Amino acid sequence: MLHENPIIFNHPLISHKITLLRDVNTGNMQFRELVEEIATLMGYEALRDLPTELIAIETPITKTMAPVISGKKLAIVPILRAGLGMVNGIHALVPTAKVGHIGLYRDHETLEPHEYYCKLPEDIDQRLVILLDPMLATGGSACAAVDFIKQRGCKHIKFMSIIAAPVGIKRLMEAHPDIQLYCGCLDEKLNENGYIVPGLGDAGDRIFGTM
Ligand code: PRP
Ligand code: URA
């Protein structure tokens, strides 16, 4: 089946919440709530092709066959720090998903990602991986995270970002054309410091209140 790739959500509920995220007057608590809510809304669409199988059940009326999610299900993998803000939004949809973590920070001068942590579920190669990071800027962090996951044998990867810059999408899709990319919205460009314009500033700082 052919999929649009990337999928850019132009959904009024997601757009409205992203506008609130962008607003410099939105405080840390509301920012965290919005990131989680947007992740759930995006996840609803991103998980629409999860495999299902029919099981036998009995309703109060009759016996019937009804669908449940089949197979090894998911691994949710946030890119630290900011990706952490999206985890509960996906976990709310699939509570049995395992969670891995990839720690990356961008060097402020070179904008290149540096790894400081990587802990993934042992059977991650048998799972659909939902990689989470609210910001896809140069694409360096996303590419590095996908590299780690592929080194562990994963073949089925979906990447969810809330705001993406064109250059980041291009870099990620060229390096990893086999992954499915979901973006809450597509912004205009990066500024001279590598921040997305208009963007929302530093997502990690706004989630954790560290600015
Ligand atoms: C931010 C963001 C992404 C990355 C995106 O993280 O959460 O991981 O930048 O930029 P890129 O596409 O140019 O790589 P940051 O490095 O600021 O770390 P933090 O989440 O710990 O603040
Ligand atoms: N990381 C962020 O948190 N924000 C940006 O605009 C770019 C990278």
PDB file of C-alpha atoms and ligand atoms in Angstrom:
ATOM      1  CA  MET A   1       0.000   0.000   0.000  1.00  0.00           C
ATOM      2  CA  LEU A   2       1.355   3.462  -0.896  1.00  0.00           C
ATOM      3  CA  HIS A   3       1.427   6.069   1.883  1.00  0.00           C
ATOM      4  CA  GLU A   4       1.893   9.798   1.669  1.00  0.00           C
ATOM      5  CA  ASN A   5       5.317  10.496   3.200  1.00  0.00           C
ATOM      6  CA  PRO A   6       5.733  12.719   5.119  1.00  0.00           C
ATOM      7  CA  ILE A   7       2.196  13.021   6.434  1.00  0.00           C
ATOM      8  CA  ILE A   8       1.689  16.648   7.496  1.00  0.00           C
ATOM      9  CA  PHE A   9      -1.363  17.007   9.716  1.00  0.00           C
ATOM     10  CA  ASN A  10      -3.518  19.906   8.749  1.00  0.00           C
ATOM     11  CA  HIS A  11      -6.114  19.052  11.331  1.00  0.00           C
ATOM     12  CA  PRO A  12      -7.866  21.940  13.104  1.00  0.00           C
ATOM     13  CA  LEU A  13      -7.491  20.404  16.576  1.00  0.00           C
ATOM     14  CA  ILE A  14      -3.758  19.833  16.092  1.00  0.00           C
ATOM     15  CA  SER A  15      -3.207  23.245  14.460  1.00  0.00           C
ATOM     16  CA  HIS A  16      -5.046  24.990  17.306  1.00  0.00           C
ATOM     17  CA  LYS A  17      -2.965  23.252  19.960  1.00  0.00           C
ATOM     18  CA  ILE A  18       0.281  23.965  18.089  1.00  0.00           C
ATOM     19  CA  THR A  19      -0.631  27.665  18.031  1.00  0.00           C
ATOM     20  CA  LEU A  20      -0.977  27.565  21.826  1.00  0.00           C
ATOM     21  CA  LEU A  21       2.394  25.779  22.061  1.00  0.00           C
ATOM     22  CA  ARG A  22       4.084  28.480  19.991  1.00  0.00           C
ATOM     23  CA  ASP A  23       2.781  31.300  22.163  1.00  0.00           C
ATOM     24  CA  VAL A  24       5.589  32.684  24.319  1.00  0.00           C
ATOM     25  CA  ASN A  25       3.027  33.285  27.089  1.00  0.00           C
ATOM     26  CA  THR A  26       2.142  29.591  27.395  1.00  0.00           C
ATOM     27  CA  GLY A  27       3.591  28.320  30.677  1.00  0.00           C
ATOM     28  CA  ASN A  28       5.448  25.063  31.298  1.00  0.00           C
ATOM     29  CA  MET A  29       2.482  23.151  32.704  1.00  0.00           C
ATOM     30  CA  GLN A  30       0.157  23.985  29.818  1.00  0.00           C
ATOM     31  CA  PHE A  31       3.001  23.364  27.362  1.00  0.00           C
ATOM     32  CA  ARG A  32       3.474  19.821  28.718  1.00  0.00           C
ATOM     33  CA  GLU A  33      -0.269  19.116  28.566  1.00  0.00           C
ATOM     34  CA  LEU A  34      -0.450  20.328  24.970  1.00  0.00           C
ATOM     35  CA  VAL A  35       2.548  18.261  23.828  1.00  0.00           C
ATOM     36  CA  GLU A  36       0.921  15.159  25.298  1.00  0.00           C
ATOM     37  CA  GLU A  37      -2.480  15.910  23.756  1.00  0.00           C
ATOM     38  CA  ILE A  38      -0.973  16.551  20.323  1.00  0.00           C
ATOM     39  CA  ALA A  39       0.970  13.281  20.534  1.00  0.00           C
ATOM     40  CA  THR A  40      -2.285  11.417  21.214  1.00  0.00           C
ATOM     41  CA  LEU A  41      -4.065  13.079  18.304  1.00  0.00           C
ATOM     42  CA  MET A  42      -1.172  12.333  15.946  1.00  0.00           C
ATOM     43  CA  GLY A  43      -0.820   8.816  17.342  1.00  0.00           C
ATOM     44  CA  TYR A  44      -4.430   7.997  16.532  1.00  0.00           C
ATOM     45  CA  GLU A  45      -3.592   8.452  12.844  1.00  0.00           C
ATOM     46  CA  ALA A  46      -0.040   7.063  12.988  1.00  0.00           C
ATOM     47  CA  LEU A  47      -1.298   3.779  14.471  1.00  0.00           C
ATOM     48  CA  ARG A  48      -4.126   3.242  12.019  1.00  0.00           C
ATOM     49  CA  ASP A  49      -2.283   0.385  10.250  1.00  0.00           C
ATOM     50  CA  LEU A  50      -1.507  -1.663  13.376  1.00  0.00           C
ATOM     51  CA  PRO A  51      -2.181  -5.330  12.571  1.00  0.00           C
ATOM     52  CA  THR A  52      -5.258  -6.896  14.170  1.00  0.00           C
ATOM     53  CA  GLU A  53      -6.497 -10.457  14.573  1.00  0.00           C
ATOM     54  CA  LEU A  54      -9.911 -11.840  15.313  1.00  0.00           C
ATOM     55  CA  ILE A  55     -10.550 -13.499  18.660  1.00  0.00           C
ATOM     56  CA  ALA A  56     -13.591 -15.338  19.913  1.00  0.00           C
ATOM     57  CA  ILE A  57     -15.592 -13.432  22.546  1.00  0.00           C
ATOM     58  CA  GLU A  58     -19.064 -13.563  23.973  1.00  0.00           C
ATOM     59  CA  THR A  59     -21.199 -10.433  24.189  1.00  0.00           C
ATOM     60  CA  PRO A  60     -24.319 -10.338  26.375  1.00  0.00           C
ATOM     61  CA  ILE A  61     -26.205 -11.167  23.165  1.00  0.00           C
ATOM     62  CA  THR A  62     -24.123 -13.754  21.293  1.00  0.00           C
ATOM     63  CA  LYS A  63     -20.762 -15.358  20.562  1.00  0.00           C
ATOM     64  CA  THR A  64     -18.760 -13.494  17.941  1.00  0.00           C
ATOM     65  CA  MET A  65     -15.305 -12.960  16.463  1.00  0.00           C
ATOM     66  CA  ALA A  66     -13.908  -9.447  17.135  1.00  0.00           C
ATOM     67  CA  PRO A  67     -10.589  -7.678  16.378  1.00  0.00           C
ATOM     68  CA  VAL A  68      -7.730  -7.026  18.825  1.00  0.00           C
ATOM     69  CA  ILE A  69      -4.235  -5.670  18.181  1.00  0.00           C
ATOM     70  CA  SER A  70      -2.017  -8.606  17.224  1.00  0.00           C
ATOM     71  CA  GLY A  71       1.677  -9.398  17.379  1.00  0.00           C
ATOM     72  CA  LYS A  72       4.453  -7.847  19.452  1.00  0.00           C
ATOM     73  CA  LYS A  73       2.906  -4.385  19.388  1.00  0.00           C
ATOM     74  CA  LEU A  74       4.992  -1.295  19.877  1.00  0.00           C
ATOM     75  CA  ALA A  75       8.119   0.238  21.235  1.00  0.00           C
ATOM     76  CA  ILE A  76       7.840   3.942  22.000  1.00  0.00           C
ATOM     77  CA  VAL A  77      11.247   5.635  21.799  1.00  0.00           C
ATOM     78  CA  PRO A  78      11.522   9.297  22.833  1.00  0.00           C
ATOM     79  CA  ILE A  79      14.622  11.305  21.950  1.00  0.00           C
ATOM     80  CA  LEU A  80      15.685  12.951  25.221  1.00  0.00           C
ATOM     81  CA  ARG A  81      14.833  15.306  26.513  1.00  0.00           C
ATOM     82  CA  ALA A  82      11.939  16.817  24.608  1.00  0.00           C
ATOM     83  CA  GLY A  83      10.591  13.538  23.195  1.00  0.00           C
ATOM     84  CA  LEU A  84       9.733  12.507  26.776  1.00  0.00           C
ATOM     85  CA  GLY A  85       6.876  14.996  26.660  1.00  0.00           C
ATOM     86  CA  MET A  86       5.124  12.926  23.974  1.00  0.00           C
ATOM     87  CA  VAL A  87       5.445   9.476  25.595  1.00  0.00           C
ATOM     88  CA  ASN A  88       2.305   9.515  27.769  1.00  0.00           C
ATOM     89  CA  GLY A  89       0.259  10.692  24.801  1.00  0.00           C
ATOM     90  CA  ILE A  90       1.084   7.475  22.913  1.00  0.00           C
ATOM     91  CA  HIS A  91       1.082   5.265  26.003  1.00  0.00           C
ATOM     92  CA  ALA A  92      -2.499   6.345  26.617  1.00  0.00           C
ATOM     93  CA  LEU A  93      -3.393   4.700  23.300  1.00  0.00           C
ATOM     94  CA  VAL A  94      -1.268   1.536  23.706  1.00  0.00           C
ATOM     95  CA  PRO A  95      -0.594   0.975  27.423  1.00  0.00           C
ATOM     96  CA  THR A  96       1.324  -2.272  26.805  1.00  0.00           C
ATOM     97  CA  ALA A  97       3.965  -0.607  24.608  1.00  0.00           C
ATOM     98  CA  LYS A  98       7.540  -0.850  25.866  1.00  0.00           C
ATOM     99  CA  VAL A  99       9.589   2.334  26.116  1.00  0.00           C
ATOM    100  CA  GLY A 100      13.211   2.841  25.055  1.00  0.00           C
ATOM    101  CA  HIS A 101      15.227   6.041  25.452  1.00  0.00           C
ATOM    102  CA  ILE A 102      17.813   7.706  23.245  1.00  0.00           C
ATOM    103  CA  GLY A 103      19.694  10.647  24.760  1.00  0.00           C
ATOM    104  CA  LEU A 104      20.980  13.181  22.247  1.00  0.00           C
ATOM    105  CA  TYR A 105      21.858  16.839  22.554  1.00  0.00           C
ATOM    106  CA  ARG A 106      22.726  19.281  19.793  1.00  0.00           C
ATOM    107  CA  ASP A 107      26.072  21.006  19.982  1.00  0.00           C
ATOM    108  CA  HIS A 108      25.174  24.708  19.989  1.00  0.00           C
ATOM    109  CA  GLU A 109      28.042  25.589  17.629  1.00  0.00           C
ATOM    110  CA  THR A 110      28.025  22.764  15.075  1.00  0.00           C
ATOM    111  CA  LEU A 111      24.345  21.739  15.551  1.00  0.00           C
ATOM    112  CA  GLU A 112      25.552  18.123  15.296  1.00  0.00           C
ATOM    113  CA  PRO A 113      23.915  15.599  17.675  1.00  0.00           C
ATOM    114  CA  HIS A 114      25.885  13.925  20.484  1.00  0.00           C
ATOM    115  CA  GLU A 115      24.736  10.702  22.122  1.00  0.00           C
ATOM    116  CA  TYR A 116      24.789  10.413  25.910  1.00  0.00           C
ATOM    117  CA  TYR A 117      22.311   7.575  26.547  1.00  0.00           C
ATOM    118  CA  CYS A 118      20.721   4.670  24.715  1.00  0.00           C
ATOM    119  CA  LYS A 119      18.581   1.977  26.351  1.00  0.00           C
ATOM    120  CA  LEU A 120      16.176   0.068  24.128  1.00  0.00           C
ATOM    121  CA  PRO A 121      13.895  -2.949  24.745  1.00  0.00           C
ATOM    122  CA  GLU A 122      15.754  -6.225  24.022  1.00  0.00           C
ATOM    123  CA  ASP A 123      13.221  -7.410  21.469  1.00  0.00           C
ATOM    124  CA  ILE A 124      12.993  -4.055  19.733  1.00  0.00           C
ATOM    125  CA  ASP A 125      13.833  -5.651  16.372  1.00  0.00           C
ATOM    126  CA  GLN A 126      10.446  -7.426  16.506  1.00  0.00           C
ATOM    127  CA  ARG A 127       8.470  -4.294  17.263  1.00  0.00           C
ATOM    128  CA  LEU A 128       7.095  -1.337  15.394  1.00  0.00           C
ATOM    129  CA  VAL A 129       9.097   1.626  16.742  1.00  0.00           C
ATOM    130  CA  ILE A 130       7.396   4.965  17.279  1.00  0.00           C
ATOM    131  CA  LEU A 131      10.244   7.461  17.555  1.00  0.00           C
ATOM    132  CA  LEU A 132       9.249  10.733  19.229  1.00  0.00           C
ATOM    133  CA  ASP A 133      10.732  14.217  19.140  1.00  0.00           C
ATOM    134  CA  PRO A 134       8.599  17.365  18.989  1.00  0.00           C
ATOM    135  CA  MET A 135      11.212  19.232  16.901  1.00  0.00           C
ATOM    136  CA  LEU A 136      12.709  18.195  13.551  1.00  0.00           C
ATOM    137  CA  ALA A 137      15.118  21.054  12.780  1.00  0.00           C
ATOM    138  CA  THR A 138      18.337  20.189  10.883  1.00  0.00           C
ATOM    139  CA  GLY A 139      17.318  16.511  11.094  1.00  0.00           C
ATOM    140  CA  GLY A 140      20.659  15.544  12.647  1.00  0.00           C
ATOM    141  CA  SER A 141      19.150  14.173  15.879  1.00  0.00           C
ATOM    142  CA  ALA A 142      16.410  12.258  14.074  1.00  0.00           C
ATOM    143  CA  CYS A 143      18.890  10.675  11.629  1.00  0.00           C
ATOM    144  CA  ALA A 144      21.207   9.630  14.467  1.00  0.00           C
ATOM    145  CA  ALA A 145      18.301   8.132  16.449  1.00  0.00           C
ATOM    146  CA  VAL A 146      17.066   6.161  13.434  1.00  0.00           C
ATOM    147  CA  ASP A 147      20.631   4.919  12.879  1.00  0.00           C
ATOM    148  CA  PHE A 148      20.767   3.551  16.463  1.00  0.00           C
ATOM    149  CA  ILE A 149      17.437   1.814  16.102  1.00  0.00           C
ATOM    150  CA  LYS A 150      18.313   0.285  12.741  1.00  0.00           C
ATOM    151  CA  GLN A 151      21.625  -0.973  14.166  1.00  0.00           C
ATOM    152  CA  ARG A 152      19.468  -3.004  16.572  1.00  0.00           C
ATOM    153  CA  GLY A 153      17.717  -4.670  13.637  1.00  0.00           C
ATOM    154  CA  CYS A 154      14.493  -2.636  13.513  1.00  0.00           C
ATOM    155  CA  LYS A 155      12.802  -2.567  10.161  1.00  0.00           C
ATOM    156  CA  HIS A 156       9.548  -0.809  10.892  1.00  0.00           C
ATOM    157  CA  ILE A 157      10.001   2.750  12.178  1.00  0.00           C
ATOM    158  CA  LYS A 158       7.630   5.706  12.375  1.00  0.00           C
ATOM    159  CA  PHE A 159       8.918   9.117  13.394  1.00  0.00           C
ATOM    160  CA  MET A 160       6.560  11.675  14.928  1.00  0.00           C
ATOM    161  CA  SER A 161       7.482  15.358  15.215  1.00  0.00           C
ATOM    162  CA  ILE A 162       5.142  18.180  16.148  1.00  0.00           C
ATOM    163  CA  ILE A 163       6.967  20.925  14.207  1.00  0.00           C
ATOM    164  CA  ALA A 164       9.302  20.238  11.285  1.00  0.00           C
ATOM    165  CA  ALA A 165      11.528  22.415   9.111  1.00  0.00           C
ATOM    166  CA  PRO A 166      11.812  21.632   5.378  1.00  0.00           C
ATOM    167  CA  VAL A 167      15.565  21.022   5.618  1.00  0.00           C
ATOM    168  CA  GLY A 168      15.085  18.470   8.415  1.00  0.00           C
ATOM    169  CA  ILE A 169      12.425  16.558   6.512  1.00  0.00           C
ATOM    170  CA  LYS A 170      14.657  16.458   3.429  1.00  0.00           C
ATOM    171  CA  ARG A 171      17.685  15.194   5.375  1.00  0.00           C
ATOM    172  CA  LEU A 172      15.715  12.519   7.225  1.00  0.00           C
ATOM    173  CA  MET A 173      13.852  11.278   4.152  1.00  0.00           C
ATOM    174  CA  GLU A 174      17.036  11.132   2.080  1.00  0.00           C
ATOM    175  CA  ALA A 175      18.946   9.234   4.762  1.00  0.00           C
ATOM    176  CA  HIS A 176      16.050   6.926   5.692  1.00  0.00           C
ATOM    177  CA  PRO A 177      13.449   6.796   2.908  1.00  0.00           C
ATOM    178  CA  ASP A 178      11.963   3.609   4.413  1.00  0.00           C
ATOM    179  CA  ILE A 179      10.599   5.243   7.597  1.00  0.00           C
ATOM    180  CA  GLN A 180       7.176   6.851   7.802  1.00  0.00           C
ATOM    181  CA  LEU A 181       7.281  10.462   8.966  1.00  0.00           C
ATOM    182  CA  TYR A 182       4.418  12.333  10.652  1.00  0.00           C
ATOM    183  CA  CYS A 183       4.613  16.088  11.284  1.00  0.00           C
ATOM    184  CA  GLY A 184       2.067  18.166  13.147  1.00  0.00           C
ATOM    185  CA  CYS A 185       2.942  21.103  10.902  1.00  0.00           C
ATOM    186  CA  LEU A 186       5.580  22.266   8.467  1.00  0.00           C
ATOM    187  CA  ASP A 187       7.322  25.524   9.385  1.00  0.00           C
ATOM    188  CA  GLU A 188       9.154  27.964   7.179  1.00  0.00           C
ATOM    189  CA  LYS A 189      12.884  27.642   7.860  1.00  0.00           C
ATOM    190  CA  LEU A 190      15.707  27.574  10.410  1.00  0.00           C
ATOM    191  CA  ASN A 191      17.292  30.743  11.766  1.00  0.00           C
ATOM    192  CA  GLU A 192      21.063  31.328  12.010  1.00  0.00           C
ATOM    193  CA  ASN A 193      21.133  29.445  15.352  1.00  0.00           C
ATOM    194  CA  GLY A 194      19.386  26.392  13.960  1.00  0.00           C
ATOM    195  CA  TYR A 195      16.022  27.154  15.605  1.00  0.00           C
ATOM    196  CA  ILE A 196      12.818  26.560  13.694  1.00  0.00           C
ATOM    197  CA  VAL A 197      11.031  29.735  12.500  1.00  0.00           C
ATOM    198  CA  PRO A 198       8.383  30.582  13.620  1.00  0.00           C
ATOM    199  CA  GLY A 199       8.758  27.472  15.806  1.00  0.00           C
ATOM    200  CA  LEU A 200       8.234  27.441  19.547  1.00  0.00           C
ATOM    201  CA  GLY A 201      11.732  27.973  20.906  1.00  0.00           C
ATOM    202  CA  ASP A 202      13.592  25.232  22.768  1.00  0.00           C
ATOM    203  CA  ALA A 203      11.107  22.419  23.313  1.00  0.00           C
ATOM    204  CA  GLY A 204      13.111  20.713  26.084  1.00  0.00           C
ATOM    205  CA  ASP A 205      13.448  23.950  28.035  1.00  0.00           C
ATOM    206  CA  ARG A 206       9.743  24.729  27.696  1.00  0.00           C
ATOM    207  CA  ILE A 207       8.695  21.228  28.822  1.00  0.00           C
ATOM    208  CA  PHE A 208      11.058  21.074  31.787  1.00  0.00           C
ATOM    209  CA  GLY A 209      11.215  24.768  32.697  1.00  0.00           C
ATOM    210  CA  THR A 210      14.976  25.039  32.309  1.00  0.00           C
ATOM    211  CA  MET A 211      15.256  28.326  30.448  1.00  0.00           C
TER     212      MET A 211
HETATM  213  C1  PRP B   1      16.220  19.511  20.365  1.00  0.00           C
HETATM  214  C2  PRP B   1      15.001  18.720  19.929  1.00  0.00           C
HETATM  215  C3  PRP B   1      15.594  17.717  18.989  1.00  0.00           C
HETATM  216  C4  PRP B   1      16.700  18.473  18.337  1.00  0.00           C
HETATM  217  C5  PRP B   1      16.263  18.880  16.965  1.00  0.00           C
HETATM  218  O1  PRP B   1      16.926  18.829  21.325  1.00  0.00           O
HETATM  219  O2  PRP B   1      14.299  18.144  20.984  1.00  0.00           O
HETATM  220  O3  PRP B   1      16.088  16.557  19.634  1.00  0.00           O
HETATM  221  O4  PRP B   1      16.952  19.647  19.141  1.00  0.00           O
HETATM  222  O5  PRP B   1      17.266  19.521  16.291  1.00  0.00           O
HETATM  223  P1  PRP B   1      17.990  18.890  15.018  1.00  0.00           P
HETATM  224  O6  PRP B   1      16.895  18.401  14.113  1.00  0.00           O
HETATM  225  O7  PRP B   1      18.743  20.057  14.440  1.00  0.00           O
HETATM  226  O8  PRP B   1      18.893  17.789  15.468  1.00  0.00           O
HETATM  227  P2  PRP B   1      18.221  19.465  22.046  1.00  0.00           P
HETATM  228  O9  PRP B   1      19.451  19.050  21.317  1.00  0.00           O
HETATM  229  O10 PRP B   1      18.011  20.939  22.239  1.00  0.00           O
HETATM  230  O11 PRP B   1      18.259  18.702  23.410  1.00  0.00           O
HETATM  231  P3  PRP B   1      17.205  18.748  24.628  1.00  0.00           P
HETATM  232  O12 PRP B   1      15.933  18.058  24.146  1.00  0.00           O
HETATM  233  O13 PRP B   1      17.890  17.973  25.689  1.00  0.00           O
HETATM  234  O14 PRP B   1      16.951  20.173  24.993  1.00  0.00           O
HETATM  235  N1  URA B   2      15.335  22.218  18.920  1.00  0.00           N
HETATM  236  C1  URA B   2      14.362  22.905  19.555  1.00  0.00           C
HETATM  237  O1  URA B   2      13.998  22.580  20.690  1.00  0.00           O
HETATM  238  N2  URA B   2      13.800  23.924  18.913  1.00  0.00           N
HETATM  239  C2  URA B   2      14.155  24.295  17.664  1.00  0.00           C
HETATM  240  O2  URA B   2      13.579  25.248  17.126  1.00  0.00           O
HETATM  241  C3  URA B   2      15.175  23.567  17.021  1.00  0.00           C
HETATM  242  C4  URA B   2      15.747  22.525  17.681  1.00  0.00           C
END
